[in-house]
Tab-separated table of C-alpha atoms in Angstrom:
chain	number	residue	atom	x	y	z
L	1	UNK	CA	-128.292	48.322	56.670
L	2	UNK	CA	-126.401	45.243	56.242
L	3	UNK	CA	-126.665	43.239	52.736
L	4	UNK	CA	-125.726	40.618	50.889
L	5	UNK	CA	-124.896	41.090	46.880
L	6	UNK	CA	-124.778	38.110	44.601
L	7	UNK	CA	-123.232	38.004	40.974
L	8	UNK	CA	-124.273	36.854	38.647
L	9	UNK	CA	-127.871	36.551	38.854
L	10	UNK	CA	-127.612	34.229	35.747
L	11	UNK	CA	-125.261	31.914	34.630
L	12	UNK	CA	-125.579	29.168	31.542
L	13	UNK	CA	-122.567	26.570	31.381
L	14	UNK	CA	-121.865	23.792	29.102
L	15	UNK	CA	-121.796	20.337	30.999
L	16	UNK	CA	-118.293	19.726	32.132
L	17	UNK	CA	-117.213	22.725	33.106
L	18	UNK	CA	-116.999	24.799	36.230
L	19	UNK	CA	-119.249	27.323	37.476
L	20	UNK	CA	-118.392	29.994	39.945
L	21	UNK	CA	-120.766	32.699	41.806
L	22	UNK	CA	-119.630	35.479	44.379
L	23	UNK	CA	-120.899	37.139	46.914
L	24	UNK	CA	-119.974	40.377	48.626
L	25	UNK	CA	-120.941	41.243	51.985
L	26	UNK	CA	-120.692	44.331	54.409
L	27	UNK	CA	-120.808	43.383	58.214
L	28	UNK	CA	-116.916	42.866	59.302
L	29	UNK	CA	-117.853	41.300	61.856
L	30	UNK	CA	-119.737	38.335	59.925
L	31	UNK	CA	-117.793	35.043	60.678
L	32	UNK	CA	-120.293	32.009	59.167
L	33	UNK	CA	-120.782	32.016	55.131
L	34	UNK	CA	-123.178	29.039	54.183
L	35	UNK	CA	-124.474	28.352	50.312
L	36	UNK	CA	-127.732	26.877	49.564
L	37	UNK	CA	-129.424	24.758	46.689
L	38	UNK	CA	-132.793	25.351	45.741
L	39	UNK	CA	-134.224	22.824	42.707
L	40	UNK	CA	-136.924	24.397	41.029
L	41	UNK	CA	-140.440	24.011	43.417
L	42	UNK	CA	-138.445	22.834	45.945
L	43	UNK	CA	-136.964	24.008	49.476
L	44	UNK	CA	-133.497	26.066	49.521
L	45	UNK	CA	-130.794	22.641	51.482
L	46	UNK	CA	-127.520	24.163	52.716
L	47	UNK	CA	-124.591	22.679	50.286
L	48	UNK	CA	-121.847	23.674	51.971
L	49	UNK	CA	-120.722	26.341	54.795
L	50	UNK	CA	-117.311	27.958	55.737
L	51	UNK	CA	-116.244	29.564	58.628
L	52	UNK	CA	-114.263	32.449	58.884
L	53	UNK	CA	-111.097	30.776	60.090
L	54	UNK	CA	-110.399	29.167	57.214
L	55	UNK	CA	-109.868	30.113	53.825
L	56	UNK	CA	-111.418	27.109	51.361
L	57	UNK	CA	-113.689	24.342	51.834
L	58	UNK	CA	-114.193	21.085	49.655
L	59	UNK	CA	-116.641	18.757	49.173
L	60	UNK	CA	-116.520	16.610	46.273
L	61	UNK	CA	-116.994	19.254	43.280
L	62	UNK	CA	-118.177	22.173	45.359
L	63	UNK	CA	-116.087	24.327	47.105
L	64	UNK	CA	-116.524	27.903	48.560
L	65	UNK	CA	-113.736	30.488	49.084
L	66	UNK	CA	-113.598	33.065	51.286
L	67	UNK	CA	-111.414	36.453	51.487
L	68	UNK	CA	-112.166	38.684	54.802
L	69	UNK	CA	-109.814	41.631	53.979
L	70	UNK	CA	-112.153	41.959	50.512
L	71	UNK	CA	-115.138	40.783	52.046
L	72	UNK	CA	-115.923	38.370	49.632
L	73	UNK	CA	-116.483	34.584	49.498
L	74	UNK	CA	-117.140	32.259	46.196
L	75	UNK	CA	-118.952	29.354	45.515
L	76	UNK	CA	-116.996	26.876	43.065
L	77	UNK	CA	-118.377	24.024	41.099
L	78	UNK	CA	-116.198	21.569	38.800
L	79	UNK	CA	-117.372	19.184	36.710
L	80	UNK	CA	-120.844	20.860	36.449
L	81	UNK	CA	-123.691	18.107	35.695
L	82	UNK	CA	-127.138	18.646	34.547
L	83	UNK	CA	-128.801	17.836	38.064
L	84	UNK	CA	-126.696	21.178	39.613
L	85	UNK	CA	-129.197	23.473	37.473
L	86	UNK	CA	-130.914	25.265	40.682
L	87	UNK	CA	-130.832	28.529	42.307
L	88	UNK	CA	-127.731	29.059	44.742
L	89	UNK	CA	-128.039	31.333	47.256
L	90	UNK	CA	-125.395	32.815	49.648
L	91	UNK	CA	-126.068	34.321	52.908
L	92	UNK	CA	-123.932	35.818	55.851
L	93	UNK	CA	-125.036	36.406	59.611
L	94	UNK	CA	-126.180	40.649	60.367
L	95	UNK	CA	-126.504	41.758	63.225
L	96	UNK	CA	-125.507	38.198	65.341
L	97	UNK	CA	-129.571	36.879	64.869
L	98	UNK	CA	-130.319	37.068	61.370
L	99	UNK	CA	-129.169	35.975	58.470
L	100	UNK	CA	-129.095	37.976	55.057
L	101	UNK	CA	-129.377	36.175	51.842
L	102	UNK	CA	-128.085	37.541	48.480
L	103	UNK	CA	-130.595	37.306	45.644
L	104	UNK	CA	-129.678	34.530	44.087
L	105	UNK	CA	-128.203	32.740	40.980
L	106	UNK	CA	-129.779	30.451	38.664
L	107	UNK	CA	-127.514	28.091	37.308
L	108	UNK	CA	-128.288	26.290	33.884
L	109	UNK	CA	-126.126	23.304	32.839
L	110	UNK	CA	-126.799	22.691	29.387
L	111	UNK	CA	-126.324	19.030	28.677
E	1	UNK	CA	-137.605	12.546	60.163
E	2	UNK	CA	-139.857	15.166	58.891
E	3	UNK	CA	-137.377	17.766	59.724
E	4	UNK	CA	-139.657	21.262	59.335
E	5	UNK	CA	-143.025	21.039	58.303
E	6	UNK	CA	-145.255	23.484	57.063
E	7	UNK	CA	-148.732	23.404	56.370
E	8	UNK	CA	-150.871	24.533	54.093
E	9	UNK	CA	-148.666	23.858	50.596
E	10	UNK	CA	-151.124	26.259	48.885
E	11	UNK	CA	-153.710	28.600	48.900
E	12	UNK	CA	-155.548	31.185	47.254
E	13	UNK	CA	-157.254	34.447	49.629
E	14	UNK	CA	-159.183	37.233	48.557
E	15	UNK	CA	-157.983	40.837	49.628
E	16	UNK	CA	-158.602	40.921	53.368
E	17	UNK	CA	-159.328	37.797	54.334
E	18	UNK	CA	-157.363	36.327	57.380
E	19	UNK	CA	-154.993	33.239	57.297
E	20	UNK	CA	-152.653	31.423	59.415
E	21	UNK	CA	-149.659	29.501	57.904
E	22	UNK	CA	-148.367	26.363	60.649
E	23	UNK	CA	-144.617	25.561	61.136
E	24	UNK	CA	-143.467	22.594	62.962
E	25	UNK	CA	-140.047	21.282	63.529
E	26	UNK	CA	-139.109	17.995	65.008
E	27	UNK	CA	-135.252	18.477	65.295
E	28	UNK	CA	-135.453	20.279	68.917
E	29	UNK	CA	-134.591	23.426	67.391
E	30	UNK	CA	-134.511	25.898	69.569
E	31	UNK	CA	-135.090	28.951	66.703
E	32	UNK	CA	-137.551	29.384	63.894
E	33	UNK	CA	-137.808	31.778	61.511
E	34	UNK	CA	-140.401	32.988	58.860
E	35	UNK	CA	-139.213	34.112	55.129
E	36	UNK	CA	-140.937	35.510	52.054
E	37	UNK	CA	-138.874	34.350	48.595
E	38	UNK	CA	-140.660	36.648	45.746
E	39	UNK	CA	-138.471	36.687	42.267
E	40	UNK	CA	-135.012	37.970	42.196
E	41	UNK	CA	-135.189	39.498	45.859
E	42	UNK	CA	-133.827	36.463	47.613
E	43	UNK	CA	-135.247	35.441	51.002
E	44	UNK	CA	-136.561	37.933	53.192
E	45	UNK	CA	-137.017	37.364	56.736
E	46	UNK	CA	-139.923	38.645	58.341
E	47	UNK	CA	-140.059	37.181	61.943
E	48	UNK	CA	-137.708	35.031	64.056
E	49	UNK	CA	-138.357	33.437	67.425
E	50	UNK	CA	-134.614	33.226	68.884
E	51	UNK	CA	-136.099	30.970	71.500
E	52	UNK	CA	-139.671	29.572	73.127
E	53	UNK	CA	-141.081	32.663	74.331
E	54	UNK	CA	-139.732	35.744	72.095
E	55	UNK	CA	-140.568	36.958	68.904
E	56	UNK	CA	-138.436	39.407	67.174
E	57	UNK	CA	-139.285	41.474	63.946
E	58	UNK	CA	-136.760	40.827	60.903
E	59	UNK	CA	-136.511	43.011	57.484
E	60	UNK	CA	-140.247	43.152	56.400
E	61	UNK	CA	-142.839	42.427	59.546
E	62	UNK	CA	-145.359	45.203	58.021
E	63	UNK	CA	-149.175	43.226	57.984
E	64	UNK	CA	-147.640	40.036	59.901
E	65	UNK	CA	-147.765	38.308	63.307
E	66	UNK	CA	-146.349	35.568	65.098
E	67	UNK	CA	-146.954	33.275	67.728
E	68	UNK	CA	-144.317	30.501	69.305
E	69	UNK	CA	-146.962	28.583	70.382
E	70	UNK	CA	-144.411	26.218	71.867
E	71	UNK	CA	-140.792	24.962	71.327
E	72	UNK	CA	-141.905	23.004	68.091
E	73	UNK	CA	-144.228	25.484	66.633
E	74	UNK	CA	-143.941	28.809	65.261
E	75	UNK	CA	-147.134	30.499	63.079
E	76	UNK	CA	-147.549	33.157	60.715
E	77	UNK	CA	-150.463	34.779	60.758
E	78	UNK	CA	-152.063	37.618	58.376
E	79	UNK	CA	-154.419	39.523	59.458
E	80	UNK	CA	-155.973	41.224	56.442
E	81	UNK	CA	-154.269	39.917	53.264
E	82	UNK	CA	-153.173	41.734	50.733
E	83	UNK	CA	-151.913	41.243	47.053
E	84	UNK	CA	-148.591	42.544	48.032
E	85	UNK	CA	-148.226	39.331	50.320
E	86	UNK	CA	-148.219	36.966	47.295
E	87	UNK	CA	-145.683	35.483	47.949
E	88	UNK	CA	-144.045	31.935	48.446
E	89	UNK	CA	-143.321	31.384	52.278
E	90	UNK	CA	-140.740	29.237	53.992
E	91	UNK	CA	-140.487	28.677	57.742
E	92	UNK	CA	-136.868	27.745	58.351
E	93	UNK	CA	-135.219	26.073	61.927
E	94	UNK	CA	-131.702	26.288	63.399
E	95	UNK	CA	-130.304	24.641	66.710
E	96	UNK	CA	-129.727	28.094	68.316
E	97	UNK	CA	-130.225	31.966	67.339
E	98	UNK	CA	-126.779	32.429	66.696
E	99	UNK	CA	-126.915	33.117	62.848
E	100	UNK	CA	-123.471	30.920	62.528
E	101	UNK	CA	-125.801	27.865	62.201
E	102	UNK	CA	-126.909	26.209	58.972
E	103	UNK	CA	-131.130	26.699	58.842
E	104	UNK	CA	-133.520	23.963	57.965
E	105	UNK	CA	-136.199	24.578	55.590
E	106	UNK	CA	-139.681	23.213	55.688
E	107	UNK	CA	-141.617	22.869	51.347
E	108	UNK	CA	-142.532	26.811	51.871
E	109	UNK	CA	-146.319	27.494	51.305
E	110	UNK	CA	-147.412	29.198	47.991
E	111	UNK	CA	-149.762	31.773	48.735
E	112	UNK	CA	-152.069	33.975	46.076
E	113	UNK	CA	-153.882	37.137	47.046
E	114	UNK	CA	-156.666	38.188	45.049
């Protein structure tokens, strides 16, 4: 079936610098690529999305990159702060009704 | 602007009792969607309601049902829990079933089988 992989499942960075995770996914025909946030207890928030017509999205210190030949789209974050330690998950549409998440990355900013 | 709300926040069964988790959205979304999050496997979606009056199964619908009881609300119900359903639960909305739209989380419920 369709999935979703997400690397690294960890990731510990110093405060100040940038953080990026990846995601791979397998339906070609997948055209909407959103990230979310979840703090620690809390609900997962959608950060930022991209579609597949274009190739980067900003906001602020986030962005997310995507590559259709490779199938592949990144989430960036500059500047990390202590309040971006969360879980980020990426997800991509299967199937036109559902949506596949990857598993996840915990993000520690060490202050 | 509650956004998705799910009730109960937490709860503690004993192996084969019966429960029903509540989702309601005030956004006029017209799909909902139930997930399990357990650690390191992500969100797993085990029933969607594309619209008011159809329920579809997603990746793990094994010991689960579902009811749209109307445009606003969307249940979960087990029938005989199990410990394998530990789990913590989210009910999620979107303004149509077309997975190119961002979904809206409610708290998720944290629920302990016994």
């Amino acid at each position: 079936g369709e999935n979703v992989e997400q690397h690294p499942s960890t990731l510990s960075v110093q405060e100040g610098d940038s953080a990026v995770i990846k995601c791979t996914y397998s339906d070609s025909a997948s055209n909407y690529f959103p990230w979310y946030k979840q703090e620690l207890g809390k609900r997962p928030q959608l950060i930022i999305d991209i579609r597949s017509n274009v190739g980067e999205k900003k906001d602020q210190r986030i962005a997310v990159t995507l590559n259709k030949t490779a199938k592949h789209f990144s989430l960036h974050i500059t500047e990390t702060q202590p309040e971006d330690s969360a879980v980020y998950f990426c997800a991509a549409p299967s199937g036109g009704f559902k949506t596949i998440f990857g598993a996840g990355t915990r993000l520690f900013v060490k202050a | 602007n509650a956004g998705v709300t799910q009730t109960p926040k937490f709860q503690v069964l004993k192996t084969g009792q019966s429960m029903t988790l509540q989702c309601a959205q005030d956004m006029n979304h017209n799909s909902m969607y139930w997930y399990r999050q357990d650690p390191g496997m992500g969100l797993r979606l085990i029933y969607y309601s594309a619209s008011e009056g159809t329920t579809d199964k997603g990746e793990v619908p094994n010991g689960y049902n579902v009811s749209r009881l109307n445009k606003r609300e969307f249940s979960l119900r087990l029938e005989s829990a199990a410990p394998s359903q530990t789990s913590v639960y989210f009910c999620a909305s979107s303004h149509t079933w077309d997975s190119n739209q961002p979904q809206h989380f409610g708290d998720g419920t944290r629920l302990s089988i016994l």
